[in-house]
mmCIF file of C-alpha atoms and ligand atoms in Angstrom:
data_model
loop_
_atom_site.group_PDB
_atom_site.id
_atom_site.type_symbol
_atom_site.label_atom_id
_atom_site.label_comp_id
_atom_site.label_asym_id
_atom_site.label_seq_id
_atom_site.Cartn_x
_atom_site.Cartn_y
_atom_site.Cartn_z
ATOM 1 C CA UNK A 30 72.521 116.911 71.158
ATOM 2 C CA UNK A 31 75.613 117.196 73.147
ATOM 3 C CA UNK A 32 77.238 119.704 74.043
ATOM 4 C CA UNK A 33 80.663 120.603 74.623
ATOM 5 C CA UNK A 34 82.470 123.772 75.618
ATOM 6 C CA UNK A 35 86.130 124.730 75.974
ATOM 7 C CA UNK A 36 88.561 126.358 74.182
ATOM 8 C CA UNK A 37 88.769 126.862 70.486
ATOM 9 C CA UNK A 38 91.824 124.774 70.657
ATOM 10 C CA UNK A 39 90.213 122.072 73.041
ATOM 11 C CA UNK A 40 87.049 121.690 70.584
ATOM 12 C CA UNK A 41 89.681 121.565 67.487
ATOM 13 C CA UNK A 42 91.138 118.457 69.205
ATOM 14 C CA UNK A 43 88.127 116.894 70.570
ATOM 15 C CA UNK A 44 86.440 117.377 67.008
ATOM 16 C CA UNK A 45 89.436 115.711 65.637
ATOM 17 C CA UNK A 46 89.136 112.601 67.736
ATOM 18 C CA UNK A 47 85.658 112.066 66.289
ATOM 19 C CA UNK A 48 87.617 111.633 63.161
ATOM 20 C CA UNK A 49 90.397 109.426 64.418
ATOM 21 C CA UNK A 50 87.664 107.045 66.122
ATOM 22 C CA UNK A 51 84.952 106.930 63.117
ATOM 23 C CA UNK A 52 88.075 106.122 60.931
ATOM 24 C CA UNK A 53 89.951 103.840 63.202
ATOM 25 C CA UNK A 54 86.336 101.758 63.082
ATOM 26 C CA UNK A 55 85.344 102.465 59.447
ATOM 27 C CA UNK A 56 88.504 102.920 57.502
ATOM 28 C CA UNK A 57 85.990 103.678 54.353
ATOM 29 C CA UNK A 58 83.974 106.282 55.914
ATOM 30 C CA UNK A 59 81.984 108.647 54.081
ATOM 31 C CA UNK A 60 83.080 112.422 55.230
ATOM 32 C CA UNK A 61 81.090 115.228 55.104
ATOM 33 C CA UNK A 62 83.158 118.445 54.988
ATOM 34 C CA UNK A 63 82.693 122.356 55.346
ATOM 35 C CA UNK A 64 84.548 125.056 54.653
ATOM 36 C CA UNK A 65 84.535 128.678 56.658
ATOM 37 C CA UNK A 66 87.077 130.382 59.504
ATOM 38 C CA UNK A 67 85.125 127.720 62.203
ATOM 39 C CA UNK A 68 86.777 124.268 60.702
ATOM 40 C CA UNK A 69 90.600 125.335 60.451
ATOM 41 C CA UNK A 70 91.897 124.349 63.796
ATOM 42 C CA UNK A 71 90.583 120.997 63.329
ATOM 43 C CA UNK A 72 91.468 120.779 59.798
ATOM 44 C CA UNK A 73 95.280 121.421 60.833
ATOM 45 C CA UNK A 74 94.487 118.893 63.681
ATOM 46 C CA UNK A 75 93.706 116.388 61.422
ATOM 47 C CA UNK A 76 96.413 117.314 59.056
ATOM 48 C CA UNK A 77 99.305 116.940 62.333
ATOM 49 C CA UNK A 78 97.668 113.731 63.011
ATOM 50 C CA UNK A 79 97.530 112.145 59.682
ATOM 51 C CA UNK A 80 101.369 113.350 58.918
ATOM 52 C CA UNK A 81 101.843 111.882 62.874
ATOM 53 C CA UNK A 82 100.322 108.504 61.116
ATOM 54 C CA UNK A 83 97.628 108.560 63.825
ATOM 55 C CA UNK A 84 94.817 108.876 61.385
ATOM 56 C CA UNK A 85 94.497 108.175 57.524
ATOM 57 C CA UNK A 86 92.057 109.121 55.028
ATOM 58 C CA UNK A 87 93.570 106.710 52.670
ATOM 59 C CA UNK A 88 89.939 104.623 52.011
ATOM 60 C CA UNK A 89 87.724 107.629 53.160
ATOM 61 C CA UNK A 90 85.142 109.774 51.016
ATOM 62 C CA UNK A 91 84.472 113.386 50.704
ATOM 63 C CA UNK A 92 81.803 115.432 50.383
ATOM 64 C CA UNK A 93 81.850 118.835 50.605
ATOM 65 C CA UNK A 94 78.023 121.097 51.406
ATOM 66 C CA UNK A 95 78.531 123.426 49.158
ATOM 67 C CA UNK A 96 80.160 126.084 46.894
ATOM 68 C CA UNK A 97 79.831 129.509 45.257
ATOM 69 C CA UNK A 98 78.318 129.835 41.885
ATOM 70 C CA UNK A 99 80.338 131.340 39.373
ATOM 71 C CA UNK A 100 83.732 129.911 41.112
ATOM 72 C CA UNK A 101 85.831 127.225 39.739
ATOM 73 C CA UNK A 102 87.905 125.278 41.199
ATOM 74 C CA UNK A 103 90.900 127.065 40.498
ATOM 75 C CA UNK A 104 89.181 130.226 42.050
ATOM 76 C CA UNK A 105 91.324 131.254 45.117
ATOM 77 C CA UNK A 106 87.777 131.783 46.579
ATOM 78 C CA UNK A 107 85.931 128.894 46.062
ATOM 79 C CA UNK A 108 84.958 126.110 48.209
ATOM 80 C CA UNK A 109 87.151 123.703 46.157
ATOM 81 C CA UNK A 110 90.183 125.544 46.185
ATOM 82 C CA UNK A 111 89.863 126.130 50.319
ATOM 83 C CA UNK A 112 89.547 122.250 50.862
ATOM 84 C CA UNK A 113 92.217 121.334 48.811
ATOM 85 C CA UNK A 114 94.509 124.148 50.620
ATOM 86 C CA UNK A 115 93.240 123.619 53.842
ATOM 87 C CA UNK A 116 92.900 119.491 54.350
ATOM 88 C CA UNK A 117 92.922 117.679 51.125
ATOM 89 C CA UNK A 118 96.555 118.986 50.335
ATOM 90 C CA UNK A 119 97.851 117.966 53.967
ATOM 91 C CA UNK A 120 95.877 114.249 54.427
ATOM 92 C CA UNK A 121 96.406 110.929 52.845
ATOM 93 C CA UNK A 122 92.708 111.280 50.864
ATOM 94 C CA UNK A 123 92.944 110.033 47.337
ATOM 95 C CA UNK A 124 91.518 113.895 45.633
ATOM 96 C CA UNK A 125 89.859 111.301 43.279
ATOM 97 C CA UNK A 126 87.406 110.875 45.979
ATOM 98 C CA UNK A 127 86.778 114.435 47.662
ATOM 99 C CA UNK A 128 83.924 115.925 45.860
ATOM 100 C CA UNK A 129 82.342 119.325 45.890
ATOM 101 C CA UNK A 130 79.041 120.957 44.549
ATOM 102 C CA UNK A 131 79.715 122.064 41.289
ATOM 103 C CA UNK A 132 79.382 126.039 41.323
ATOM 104 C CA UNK A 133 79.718 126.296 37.136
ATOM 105 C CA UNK A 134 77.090 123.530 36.037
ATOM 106 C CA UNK A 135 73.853 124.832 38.063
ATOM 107 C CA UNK A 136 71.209 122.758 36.627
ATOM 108 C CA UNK A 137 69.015 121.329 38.935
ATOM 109 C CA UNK A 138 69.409 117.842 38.020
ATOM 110 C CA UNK A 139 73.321 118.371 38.570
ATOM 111 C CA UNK A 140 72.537 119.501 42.164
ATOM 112 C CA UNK A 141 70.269 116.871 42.537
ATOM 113 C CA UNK A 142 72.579 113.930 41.339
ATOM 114 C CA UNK A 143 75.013 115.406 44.156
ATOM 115 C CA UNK A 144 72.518 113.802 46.769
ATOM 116 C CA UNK A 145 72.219 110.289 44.314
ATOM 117 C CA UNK A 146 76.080 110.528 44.088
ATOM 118 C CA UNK A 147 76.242 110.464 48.446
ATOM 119 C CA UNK A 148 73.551 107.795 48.454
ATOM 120 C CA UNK A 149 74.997 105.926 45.565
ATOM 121 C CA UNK A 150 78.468 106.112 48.064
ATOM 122 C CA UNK A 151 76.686 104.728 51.185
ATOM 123 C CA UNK A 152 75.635 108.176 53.038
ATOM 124 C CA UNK A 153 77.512 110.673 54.892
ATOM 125 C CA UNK A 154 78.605 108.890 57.984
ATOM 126 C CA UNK A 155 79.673 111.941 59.842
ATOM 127 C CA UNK A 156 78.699 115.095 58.267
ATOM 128 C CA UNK A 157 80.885 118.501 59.701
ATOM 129 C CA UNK A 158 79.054 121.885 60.069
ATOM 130 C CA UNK A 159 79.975 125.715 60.740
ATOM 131 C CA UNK A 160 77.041 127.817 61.300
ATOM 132 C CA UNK A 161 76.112 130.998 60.196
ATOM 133 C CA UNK A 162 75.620 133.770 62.308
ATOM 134 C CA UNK A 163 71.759 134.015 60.995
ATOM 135 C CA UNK A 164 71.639 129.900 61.593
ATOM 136 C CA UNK A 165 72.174 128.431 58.031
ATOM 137 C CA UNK A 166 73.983 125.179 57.760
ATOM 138 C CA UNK A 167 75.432 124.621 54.488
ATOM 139 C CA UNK A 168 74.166 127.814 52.713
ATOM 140 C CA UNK A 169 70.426 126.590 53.216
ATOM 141 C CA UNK A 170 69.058 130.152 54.836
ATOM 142 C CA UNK A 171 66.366 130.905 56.688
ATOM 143 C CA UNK A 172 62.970 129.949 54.982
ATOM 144 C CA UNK A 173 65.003 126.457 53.669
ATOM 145 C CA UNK A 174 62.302 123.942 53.962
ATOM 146 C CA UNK A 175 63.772 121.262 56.106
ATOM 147 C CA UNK A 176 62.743 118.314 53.276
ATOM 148 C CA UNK A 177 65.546 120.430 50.660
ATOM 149 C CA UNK A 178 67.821 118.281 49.084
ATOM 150 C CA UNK A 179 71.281 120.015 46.882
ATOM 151 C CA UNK A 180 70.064 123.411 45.060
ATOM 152 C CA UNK A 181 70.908 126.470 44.205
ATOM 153 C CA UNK A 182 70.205 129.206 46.544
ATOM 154 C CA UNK A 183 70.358 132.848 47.052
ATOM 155 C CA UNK A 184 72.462 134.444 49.498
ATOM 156 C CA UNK A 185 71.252 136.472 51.835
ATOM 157 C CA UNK A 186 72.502 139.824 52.603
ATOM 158 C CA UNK A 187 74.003 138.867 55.881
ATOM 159 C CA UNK A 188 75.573 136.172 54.460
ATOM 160 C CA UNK A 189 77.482 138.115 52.064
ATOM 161 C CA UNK A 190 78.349 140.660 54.365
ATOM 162 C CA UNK A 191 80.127 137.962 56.543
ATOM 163 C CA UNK A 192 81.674 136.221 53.928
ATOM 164 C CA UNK A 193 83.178 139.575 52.102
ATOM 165 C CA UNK A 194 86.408 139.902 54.522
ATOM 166 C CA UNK A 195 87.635 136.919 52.152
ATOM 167 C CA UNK A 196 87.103 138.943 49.089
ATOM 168 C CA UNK A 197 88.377 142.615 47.702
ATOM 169 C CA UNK A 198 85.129 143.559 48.386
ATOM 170 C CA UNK A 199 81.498 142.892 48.799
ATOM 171 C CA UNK A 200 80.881 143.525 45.053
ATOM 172 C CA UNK A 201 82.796 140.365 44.462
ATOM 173 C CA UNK A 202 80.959 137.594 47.028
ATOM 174 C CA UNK A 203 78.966 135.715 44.820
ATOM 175 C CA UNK A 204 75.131 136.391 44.787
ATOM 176 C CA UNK A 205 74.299 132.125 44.460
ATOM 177 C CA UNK A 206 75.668 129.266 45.872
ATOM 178 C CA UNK A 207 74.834 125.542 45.320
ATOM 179 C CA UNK A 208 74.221 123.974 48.780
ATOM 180 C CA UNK A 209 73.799 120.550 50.441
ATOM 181 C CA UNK A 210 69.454 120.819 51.132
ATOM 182 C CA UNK A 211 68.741 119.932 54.797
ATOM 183 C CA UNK A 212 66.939 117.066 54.355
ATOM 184 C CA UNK A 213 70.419 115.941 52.694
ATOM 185 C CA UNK A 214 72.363 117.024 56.026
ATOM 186 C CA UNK A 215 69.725 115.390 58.404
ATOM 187 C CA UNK A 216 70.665 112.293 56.483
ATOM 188 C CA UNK A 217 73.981 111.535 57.723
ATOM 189 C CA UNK A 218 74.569 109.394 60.074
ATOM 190 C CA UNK A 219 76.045 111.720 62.407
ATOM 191 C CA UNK A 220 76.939 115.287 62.731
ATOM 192 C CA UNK A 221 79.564 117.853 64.156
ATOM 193 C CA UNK A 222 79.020 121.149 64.885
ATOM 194 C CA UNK A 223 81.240 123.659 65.686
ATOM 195 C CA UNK A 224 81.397 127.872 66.671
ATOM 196 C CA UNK A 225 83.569 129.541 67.915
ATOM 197 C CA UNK A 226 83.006 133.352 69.065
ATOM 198 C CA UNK A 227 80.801 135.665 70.086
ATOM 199 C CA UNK A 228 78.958 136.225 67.229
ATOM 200 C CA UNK A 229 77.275 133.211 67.194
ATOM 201 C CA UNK A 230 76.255 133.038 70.597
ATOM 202 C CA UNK A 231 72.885 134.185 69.954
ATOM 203 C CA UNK A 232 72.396 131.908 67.095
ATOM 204 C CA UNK A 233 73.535 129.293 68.707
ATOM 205 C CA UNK A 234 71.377 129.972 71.881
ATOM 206 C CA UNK A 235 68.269 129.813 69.541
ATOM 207 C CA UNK A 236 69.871 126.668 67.797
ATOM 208 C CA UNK A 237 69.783 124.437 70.621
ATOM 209 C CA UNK A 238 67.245 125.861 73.166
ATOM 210 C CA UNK A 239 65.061 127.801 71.027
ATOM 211 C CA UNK A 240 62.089 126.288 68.690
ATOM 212 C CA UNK A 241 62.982 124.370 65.856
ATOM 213 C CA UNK A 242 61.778 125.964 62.438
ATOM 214 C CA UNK A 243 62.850 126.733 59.518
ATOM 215 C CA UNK A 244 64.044 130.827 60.201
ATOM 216 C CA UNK A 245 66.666 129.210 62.397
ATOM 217 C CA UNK A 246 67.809 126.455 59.672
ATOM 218 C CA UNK A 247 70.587 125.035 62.479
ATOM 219 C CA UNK A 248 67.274 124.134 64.728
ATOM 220 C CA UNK A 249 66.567 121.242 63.245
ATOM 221 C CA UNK A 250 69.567 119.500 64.764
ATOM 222 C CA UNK A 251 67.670 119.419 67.325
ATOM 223 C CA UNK A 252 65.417 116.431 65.676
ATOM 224 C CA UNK A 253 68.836 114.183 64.653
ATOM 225 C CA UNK A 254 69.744 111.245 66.962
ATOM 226 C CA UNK A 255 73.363 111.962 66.504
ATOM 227 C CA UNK A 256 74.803 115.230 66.923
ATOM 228 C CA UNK A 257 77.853 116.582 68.689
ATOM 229 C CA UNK A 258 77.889 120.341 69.346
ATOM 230 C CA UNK A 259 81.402 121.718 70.067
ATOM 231 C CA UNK A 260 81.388 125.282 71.100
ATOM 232 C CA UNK A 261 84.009 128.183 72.560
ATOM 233 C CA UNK A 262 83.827 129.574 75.350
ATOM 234 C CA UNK A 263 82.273 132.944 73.353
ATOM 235 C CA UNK A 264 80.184 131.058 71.394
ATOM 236 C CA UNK A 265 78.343 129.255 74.735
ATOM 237 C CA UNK A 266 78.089 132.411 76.491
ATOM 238 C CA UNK A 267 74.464 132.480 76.618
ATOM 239 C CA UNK A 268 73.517 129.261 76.966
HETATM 240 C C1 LIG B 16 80.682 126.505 54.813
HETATM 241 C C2 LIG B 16 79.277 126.625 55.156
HETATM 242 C C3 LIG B 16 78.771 127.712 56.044
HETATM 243 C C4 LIG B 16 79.712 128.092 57.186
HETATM 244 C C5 LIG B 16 79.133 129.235 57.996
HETATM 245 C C6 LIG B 16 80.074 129.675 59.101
HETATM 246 O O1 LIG B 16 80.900 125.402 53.964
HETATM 247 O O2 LIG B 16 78.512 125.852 54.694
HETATM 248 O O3 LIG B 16 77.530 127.305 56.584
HETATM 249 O O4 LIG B 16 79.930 126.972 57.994
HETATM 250 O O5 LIG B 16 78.858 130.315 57.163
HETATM 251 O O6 LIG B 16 81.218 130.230 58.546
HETATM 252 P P1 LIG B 16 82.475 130.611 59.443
HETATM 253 O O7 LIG B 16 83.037 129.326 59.939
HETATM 254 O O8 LIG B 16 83.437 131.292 58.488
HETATM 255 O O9 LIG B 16 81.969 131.477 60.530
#
């Protein structure tokens, strides 16, 4: 893994690069996209430097980890509607080719073509990840056997307590969500991840100097070749 800590700003920009280079060198790139508080500096980084012509998505894929069951797209909640506010809207990406788990057809062999669809598409050349302040990636827990491909899932408590500041109240956060597995995350070719503030500096502490198992989901990042870790100040404070 390496590591890199500055400013929330800074990591925005240097995340952003990653994207400029991979696409500058493989205009057809296969994108793999998150959603959360942690990705919107760089998403508006990449939006200034597409509409600056200094990067286009114009030949790239997208797939997204994950999304709410019970949303649709048109839900001013769900993972669908967030990308398409927050990048797809603002970059040259054909929205024929951004894709997102489906949060309204949960049968398992849906979720499961989701991984055929990535592989059928060349796999994820560079997937982006927020983390969760109990260490999922994607929504894939703690528990989430690292061989998981796209399911449904649970959320946990904590989750839903973080998430509710985007809804009226915690009532309405979705119990479920259908989520990239981690065996499907471990398969991309490379990986960012980004977190910013201090409440994930203990999770990130245990995410890339602690043990890697499956309560800390993030850990296993630790076993990909490829990973870029881009980290606030806050967030790094106890490494
Ligand atoms: C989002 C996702 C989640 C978030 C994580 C951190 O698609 O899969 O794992 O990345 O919950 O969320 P924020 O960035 O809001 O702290």
């Amino acid at each position: 893994m390496r590591v890199f800590i500055d400013t929330p700003e800074k990591i925005a920009e240097m995340a952003a690069q990653k994207y400029v280079d991979l696409l500058r060198r493989k205009p057809n790139a296969i994108l793999g996209g998150a959603t959360g508080s942690t990705p919107l500096g760089l998403y508006a980084q990449l939006a200034k430097l597409c509409s600056e012509g200094k990067v286009s998505f114009k030949d790239a894929t997208s797939f997204n980890l994950d999304e709410y069951v019970g949303l649709d797209g048109t839900h001013d909640q769900s993972y669908r509607y967030f990308m398409n506010e927050n990048l797809f809207k603002h970059i040259d990406i054909p929205i024929e080719r951004t894709f997102v788990p489906s949060g309204i057809d949960t049968d398992p062999a849906t979720a499961a073509a989701y991984d055929e669809a990535i592989k059928a598409a060349g796999g994820i050349d560079m997937q982006l990840l927020g983390i969760g302040n109990n260490g999922h990636i994607g929504f894939n827990e703690p528990g989430t056997p690292f061989g998981s491909i796209t399911h449904m899932v649970e959320l946990t408590e904590s989750t839903r307590t973080a998430n509710a500041r985007f809804f009226n109240s915690i009532d309405e956060v979705p119990t479920h969500a259908v989520t990239m597995g981690i065996k499907t995350v471990m398969n991309a070719r490379s990986i960012i991840l980004m977190a910013i503030g201090k409440a994930k500096a203990e999770i990130i502490k245990a995410t890339i100097q602690g043990e890697v198992t499956p309560q800390v989901p993030a850990s296993v990042l630790q076993l990909h070749p490829d990973v870029d870790v881009f980290l606030d100040y806050e967030a790094a404070a106890l490494l």
